[in-house]
Amino acid sequence: MCHAKMLLTTLLLVIIGLAITGCGTSSAFPFDYNTVWNAAVGEAIVWRPDIINDDARPYYVCCTRADLFGTEVKYDLKVTNDLNIFARRPSTRVHVSIRQTKPTRIRFTQMEKEFLAKVAERLIIAPPPE
């Protein structure tokens, strides 16, 4: 009975995690929240974002771009505290979702992974001031 309850709780947490992230790609970084936020926004600025919300957590960046042919691409970025209790502290998670919404729905997973790699590179090259 205890194992079933633990399995159900784990499954529920996974479902909630997928709902929160919007089925994007995410990665955890062993840096504090503000350092990761600055690096992520530094990379996301090339999107020319419509919304940069750093008033409340999770921090959020959103951008929707359309071209002359009617193709629309939506960029989403969220920076949250890492909920993994076994992660090295401090730990911050970055969720990124890049998807075409019109005329058809396509998700660009390779671009999401490249974005996270650039954030990691920015954090490694320019470590936070102490």
CSV table of C-alpha atoms in Angstrom, one decimal:
chain,number,residue,atom,x,y,z
A,1,MET,CA,0.0,0.0,0.0
A,2,CYS,CA,2.8,2.4,0.9
A,3,HIS,CA,4.6,1.7,-2.4
A,4,ALA,CA,1.4,2.4,-4.4
A,5,LYS,CA,1.0,5.7,-2.6
A,6,MET,CA,4.6,6.7,-3.3
A,7,LEU,CA,4.2,5.7,-6.9
A,8,LEU,CA,1.0,7.7,-7.3
A,9,THR,CA,2.7,10.7,-5.7
A,10,THR,CA,5.7,10.4,-8.0
A,11,LEU,CA,3.4,10.1,-11.0
A,12,LEU,CA,1.4,13.1,-9.9
A,13,LEU,CA,4.6,15.2,-9.5
A,14,VAL,CA,5.8,14.2,-13.0
A,15,ILE,CA,2.4,15.2,-14.5
A,16,ILE,CA,2.4,18.5,-12.7
A,17,GLY,CA,6.0,19.1,-13.8
A,18,LEU,CA,5.0,18.5,-17.5
A,19,ALA,CA,2.1,20.8,-17.1
A,20,ILE,CA,4.2,23.6,-15.6
A,21,THR,CA,7.0,23.4,-18.2
A,22,GLY,CA,4.7,23.2,-21.2
A,23,CYS,CA,6.5,20.2,-22.6
A,24,GLY,CA,9.6,22.2,-23.3
A,25,THR,CA,13.2,21.3,-22.7
A,26,SER,CA,14.8,22.1,-19.3
A,27,SER,CA,18.1,21.9,-17.6
A,28,ALA,CA,19.3,22.5,-14.0
A,29,PHE,CA,22.4,24.7,-13.3
A,30,PRO,CA,24.3,24.8,-10.0
A,31,PHE,CA,24.1,28.5,-9.6
A,32,ASP,CA,21.9,30.9,-7.7
A,33,TYR,CA,18.6,32.1,-9.1
A,34,ASN,CA,19.6,35.6,-10.2
A,35,THR,CA,22.8,34.5,-11.8
A,36,VAL,CA,21.0,32.0,-14.0
A,37,TRP,CA,18.2,34.5,-14.7
A,38,ASN,CA,20.8,37.1,-16.0
A,39,ALA,CA,22.5,34.5,-18.2
A,40,ALA,CA,19.2,33.2,-19.6
A,41,VAL,CA,17.9,36.7,-20.4
A,42,GLY,CA,21.2,37.5,-22.0
A,43,GLU,CA,20.7,34.7,-24.4
A,44,ALA,CA,16.9,35.3,-24.9
A,45,ILE,CA,17.4,39.0,-25.7
A,46,VAL,CA,18.1,38.0,-29.4
A,47,TRP,CA,14.4,37.0,-29.6
A,48,ARG,CA,13.4,40.6,-29.0
A,49,PRO,CA,10.9,39.5,-26.3
A,50,ASP,CA,7.5,41.0,-25.8
A,51,ILE,CA,7.3,40.2,-22.1
A,52,ILE,CA,10.1,40.1,-19.5
A,53,ASN,CA,8.6,39.4,-16.1
A,54,ASP,CA,11.0,39.5,-13.2
A,55,ASP,CA,8.5,40.7,-10.7
A,56,ALA,CA,7.4,37.4,-9.3
A,57,ARG,CA,8.8,33.9,-9.4
A,58,PRO,CA,9.1,32.0,-11.7
A,59,TYR,CA,10.8,34.6,-13.9
A,60,TYR,CA,9.4,34.5,-17.4
A,61,VAL,CA,10.2,35.7,-20.9
A,62,CYS,CA,7.7,35.4,-23.8
A,63,CYS,CA,8.0,36.3,-27.4
A,64,THR,CA,5.9,35.6,-30.5
A,65,ARG,CA,7.3,36.4,-33.9
A,66,ALA,CA,5.5,36.1,-37.3
A,67,ASP,CA,6.9,36.5,-40.8
A,68,LEU,CA,5.3,37.8,-44.0
A,69,PHE,CA,4.1,34.2,-44.9
A,70,GLY,CA,2.0,33.8,-41.8
A,71,THR,CA,4.4,31.5,-40.0
A,72,GLU,CA,4.3,32.2,-36.2
A,73,VAL,CA,6.9,31.0,-33.7
A,74,LYS,CA,6.5,31.3,-30.0
A,75,TYR,CA,9.5,31.5,-27.6
A,76,ASP,CA,9.0,30.8,-23.9
A,77,LEU,CA,11.5,30.9,-21.1
A,78,LYS,CA,11.0,30.2,-17.4
A,79,VAL,CA,13.6,30.2,-14.6
A,80,THR,CA,12.5,28.4,-11.4
A,81,ASN,CA,14.1,26.9,-8.3
A,82,ASP,CA,15.1,23.4,-8.9
A,83,LEU,CA,12.7,21.1,-7.0
A,84,ASN,CA,15.0,18.1,-7.0
A,85,ILE,CA,16.0,17.6,-3.4
A,86,PHE,CA,19.1,15.6,-4.4
A,87,ALA,CA,20.5,18.4,-6.6
A,88,ARG,CA,23.6,20.2,-5.5
A,89,ARG,CA,22.7,23.6,-3.9
A,90,PRO,CA,22.2,26.2,-5.1
A,91,SER,CA,20.3,24.8,-8.1
A,92,THR,CA,18.2,26.6,-10.6
A,93,ARG,CA,16.2,25.1,-13.5
A,94,VAL,CA,15.7,26.8,-16.9
A,95,HIS,CA,12.7,25.7,-19.0
A,96,VAL,CA,12.7,26.7,-22.7
A,97,SER,CA,10.0,26.1,-25.3
A,98,ILE,CA,10.4,27.1,-28.9
A,99,ARG,CA,7.5,26.1,-31.2
A,100,GLN,CA,5.8,27.1,-34.4
A,101,THR,CA,2.1,27.7,-33.7
A,102,LYS,CA,0.9,28.7,-37.2
A,103,PRO,CA,0.1,27.4,-39.8
A,104,THR,CA,1.1,24.0,-38.3
A,105,ARG,CA,2.3,23.1,-34.8
A,106,ILE,CA,6.0,22.1,-34.7
A,107,ARG,CA,8.3,22.0,-31.7
A,108,PHE,CA,12.0,22.9,-32.3
A,109,THR,CA,13.7,20.6,-29.7
A,110,GLN,CA,17.2,21.0,-31.2
A,111,MET,CA,16.9,24.8,-30.9
A,112,GLU,CA,15.8,24.4,-27.3
A,113,LYS,CA,18.9,22.3,-26.6
A,114,GLU,CA,21.2,24.7,-28.3
A,115,PHE,CA,19.7,27.6,-26.2
A,116,LEU,CA,20.3,25.7,-23.0
A,117,ALA,CA,23.9,24.9,-24.1
A,118,LYS,CA,24.5,28.6,-24.7
A,119,VAL,CA,23.2,29.5,-21.3
A,120,ALA,CA,25.5,26.9,-19.8
A,121,GLU,CA,28.4,28.2,-21.7
A,122,ARG,CA,27.6,31.8,-20.6
A,123,LEU,CA,27.5,30.6,-16.9
A,124,ILE,CA,30.8,28.7,-17.3
A,125,ILE,CA,32.7,31.5,-19.2
A,126,ALA,CA,31.6,34.3,-17.0
A,127,PRO,CA,31.2,33.0,-13.4
A,128,PRO,CA,29.3,35.2,-11.0
A,129,PRO,CA,31.2,37.8,-9.0
A,130,GLU,CA,31.8,36.9,-5.4
